[in-house]
Amino acid sequence: MLEASFLNLSDRCPTDGVVSVWPAWEVREDRGSTSWFTVRLAFPDGARVDALAVVSEGCVSLEDVRALPALSLDDLAVLADWIEEPIFEASGLAPEPAGDPAPGRRARPTWPRGLEGRRLVAEEYRAAQEDGYDPVLAVMHATGHSRRRTLRLISQARDAGYLTPGHARR
């Protein structure tokens, strides 16, 4: 049986890796510009992630990602959190401070990663259920993540044993 090996960014600390950002190219338009950056996240154990990121209208998007060893889909969202600030610094756009978000944007609350984060997700989920609120919306509000990322966090909390299975298997 073939066993896959993944990088597992969620189990690592951001200070373990080094993020390097280099400008690749820029396209200027009438009212603004779009910039591409080459990004490398390297770890002392030889693991690394190379990405092509785009900054347009103050938003960062990933166009291409290559990782050695492979990067799981869950860790793709974690990667965005790790590289967003260095990309903003390289592009000359500073992320807004947590207390003073830009209009139309809100600051994401800090949320612990790994088992501690999964335990807190489970606590938020159960508290919302007991109070009669939508538990997914409660976790979304607490973490500041999208619905898709929140559902992944809830699933990870279930897999870790902090929540009961969502439905009976046949």
Short mmCIF file of C-alpha atoms in Angstrom, two decimals:
data_model
loop_
_atom_site.label_atom_id
_atom_site.label_comp_id
_atom_site.label_asym_id
_atom_site.label_seq_id
_atom_site.Cartn_x
_atom_site.Cartn_y
_atom_site.Cartn_z
CA MET A 1 0.00 0.00 0.00
CA LEU A 2 1.37 3.42 -0.98
CA GLU A 3 1.51 5.91 1.85
CA ALA A 4 1.40 9.65 1.08
CA SER A 5 3.47 12.16 3.01
CA PHE A 6 2.22 15.71 3.50
CA LEU A 7 3.91 18.86 4.73
CA ASN A 8 1.27 19.52 7.48
CA LEU A 9 1.67 23.28 7.91
CA SER A 10 -1.04 23.31 10.60
CA ASP A 11 1.27 21.29 12.87
CA ARG A 12 4.19 23.72 12.38
CA CYS A 13 4.89 27.13 13.86
CA PRO A 14 5.29 30.12 11.49
CA THR A 15 8.63 30.95 13.13
CA ASP A 16 9.97 27.53 12.07
CA GLY A 17 9.99 28.53 8.40
CA VAL A 18 11.54 31.40 6.47
CA VAL A 19 9.38 33.27 3.95
CA SER A 20 11.18 34.94 1.03
CA VAL A 21 9.35 37.17 -1.46
CA TRP A 22 10.73 38.45 -4.80
CA PRO A 23 8.94 40.67 -7.32
CA ALA A 24 8.30 38.78 -10.57
CA TRP A 25 6.55 41.36 -12.78
CA GLU A 26 4.04 44.19 -12.71
CA VAL A 27 1.32 45.34 -15.10
CA ARG A 28 0.18 48.95 -14.80
CA GLU A 29 -3.35 49.83 -15.80
CA ASP A 30 -5.22 53.14 -15.98
CA ARG A 31 -6.12 53.32 -12.29
CA GLY A 32 -3.79 50.84 -10.66
CA SER A 33 -1.43 47.95 -11.10
CA THR A 34 -1.29 44.20 -10.70
CA SER A 35 1.91 42.71 -9.31
CA TRP A 36 3.15 39.11 -9.27
CA PHE A 37 5.55 37.82 -6.63
CA THR A 38 7.56 34.63 -6.30
CA VAL A 39 7.26 33.31 -2.75
CA ARG A 40 9.29 30.59 -1.03
CA LEU A 41 8.54 29.14 2.39
CA ALA A 42 11.54 27.03 3.48
CA PHE A 43 12.02 24.89 6.59
CA PRO A 44 15.27 23.64 8.16
CA ASP A 45 14.28 20.00 7.50
CA GLY A 46 14.32 20.64 3.72
CA ALA A 47 10.57 20.98 3.25
CA ARG A 48 9.55 23.95 1.12
CA VAL A 49 6.66 25.62 -0.65
CA ASP A 50 7.08 27.73 -3.80
CA ALA A 51 4.19 29.93 -4.93
CA LEU A 52 3.29 32.60 -7.45
CA ALA A 53 1.17 35.26 -5.74
CA VAL A 54 -0.75 38.16 -7.29
CA VAL A 55 -1.48 41.47 -5.56
CA SER A 56 -4.31 43.42 -7.14
CA GLU A 57 -6.51 46.09 -5.55
CA GLY A 58 -5.10 45.30 -2.10
CA CYS A 59 -5.94 41.58 -2.29
CA VAL A 60 -3.52 38.66 -2.45
CA SER A 61 -4.30 35.62 -4.62
CA LEU A 62 -2.26 32.48 -5.23
CA GLU A 63 -1.87 31.42 -8.86
CA ASP A 64 0.51 28.49 -8.54
CA VAL A 65 1.72 26.45 -5.56
CA ARG A 66 4.33 23.70 -5.49
CA ALA A 67 5.37 21.95 -2.31
CA LEU A 68 7.92 19.33 -1.33
CA PRO A 69 6.54 17.17 0.30
CA ALA A 70 3.00 17.63 -0.97
CA LEU A 71 0.70 20.22 0.59
CA SER A 72 -2.76 19.08 1.75
CA LEU A 73 -5.84 21.12 0.82
CA ASP A 74 -6.37 22.09 4.46
CA ASP A 75 -2.83 23.43 4.63
CA LEU A 76 -3.36 25.53 1.51
CA ALA A 77 -5.51 27.88 3.62
CA VAL A 78 -2.85 27.89 6.33
CA LEU A 79 -0.24 28.80 3.70
CA ALA A 80 -2.20 31.93 2.79
CA ASP A 81 -2.10 33.08 6.42
CA TRP A 82 1.67 32.50 6.60
CA ILE A 83 2.63 34.41 3.46
CA GLU A 84 0.06 37.24 3.34
CA GLU A 85 1.98 39.72 5.52
CA PRO A 86 5.39 39.22 3.82
CA ILE A 87 3.73 39.72 0.42
CA PHE A 88 2.05 42.93 1.58
CA GLU A 89 5.39 44.17 2.90
CA ALA A 90 7.16 43.37 -0.40
CA SER A 91 4.44 45.11 -2.41
CA GLY A 92 4.53 48.23 -0.25
CA LEU A 93 1.02 47.66 1.10
CA ALA A 94 1.02 47.30 4.86
CA PRO A 95 -1.78 45.18 6.34
CA GLU A 96 -4.09 47.29 8.44
CA PRO A 97 -3.67 47.15 12.22
CA ALA A 98 -6.17 44.94 14.04
CA GLY A 99 -7.81 47.88 15.83
CA ASP A 100 -8.28 50.03 12.70
CA PRO A 101 -9.46 47.97 9.71
CA ALA A 102 -9.77 49.61 6.31
CA PRO A 103 -13.32 50.39 5.12
CA GLY A 104 -15.01 47.30 3.73
CA ARG A 105 -12.49 44.97 5.39
CA ARG A 106 -12.40 43.55 8.86
CA ALA A 107 -9.42 42.28 10.78
CA ARG A 108 -9.37 38.54 11.38
CA PRO A 109 -9.06 37.60 15.05
CA THR A 110 -6.01 35.56 15.94
CA TRP A 111 -6.84 31.89 16.35
CA PRO A 112 -4.47 29.20 17.60
CA ARG A 113 -3.45 26.42 15.24
CA GLY A 114 -3.26 22.69 15.83
CA LEU A 115 -4.94 20.84 18.68
CA GLU A 116 -5.55 23.98 20.76
CA GLY A 117 -7.44 25.59 17.86
CA ARG A 118 -9.49 22.43 17.28
CA ARG A 119 -10.41 22.30 20.99
CA LEU A 120 -11.54 25.94 20.90
CA VAL A 121 -13.58 25.29 17.72
CA ALA A 122 -15.34 22.45 19.52
CA GLU A 123 -16.06 24.67 22.55
CA GLU A 124 -17.53 27.43 20.35
CA TYR A 125 -19.56 24.87 18.41
CA ARG A 126 -21.04 23.23 21.53
CA ALA A 127 -21.73 26.57 23.24
CA ALA A 128 -23.69 27.78 20.20
CA GLN A 129 -25.68 24.52 20.09
CA GLU A 130 -26.57 24.84 23.78
CA ASP A 131 -27.67 28.47 23.30
CA GLY A 132 -29.77 27.56 20.26
CA TYR A 133 -27.60 29.37 17.69
CA ASP A 134 -26.20 28.11 14.39
CA PRO A 135 -22.89 26.50 15.47
CA VAL A 136 -21.22 26.98 12.07
CA LEU A 137 -21.98 30.71 12.09
CA ALA A 138 -20.73 30.96 15.68
CA VAL A 139 -17.40 29.36 14.73
CA MET A 140 -17.18 31.56 11.62
CA HIS A 141 -17.64 34.65 13.80
CA ALA A 142 -15.10 33.47 16.39
CA THR A 143 -12.37 32.52 13.89
CA GLY A 144 -12.99 35.12 11.20
CA HIS A 145 -12.70 32.43 8.52
CA SER A 146 -14.95 31.75 5.55
CA ARG A 147 -17.71 29.15 5.73
CA ARG A 148 -15.61 26.63 3.78
CA ARG A 149 -12.57 27.05 6.06
CA THR A 150 -14.83 26.93 9.14
CA LEU A 151 -16.39 23.64 8.00
CA ARG A 152 -12.85 22.26 7.59
CA LEU A 153 -11.98 23.37 11.13
CA ILE A 154 -15.14 21.73 12.50
CA SER A 155 -14.30 18.55 10.58
CA GLN A 156 -10.78 18.56 12.02
CA ALA A 157 -12.23 18.98 15.53
CA ARG A 158 -14.50 15.96 14.86
CA ASP A 159 -11.53 13.92 13.58
CA ALA A 160 -9.54 14.87 16.69
CA GLY A 161 -12.40 13.53 18.88
CA TYR A 162 -13.57 16.87 20.29
CA LEU A 163 -17.00 16.62 18.61
CA THR A 164 -19.32 13.71 17.97
CA PRO A 165 -19.74 12.48 14.36
CA GLY A 166 -22.05 14.71 12.31
CA HIS A 167 -24.18 11.85 10.99
CA ALA A 168 -24.56 8.10 11.36
CA ARG A 169 -22.73 5.98 8.82
CA ARG A 170 -24.52 3.09 7.20
#
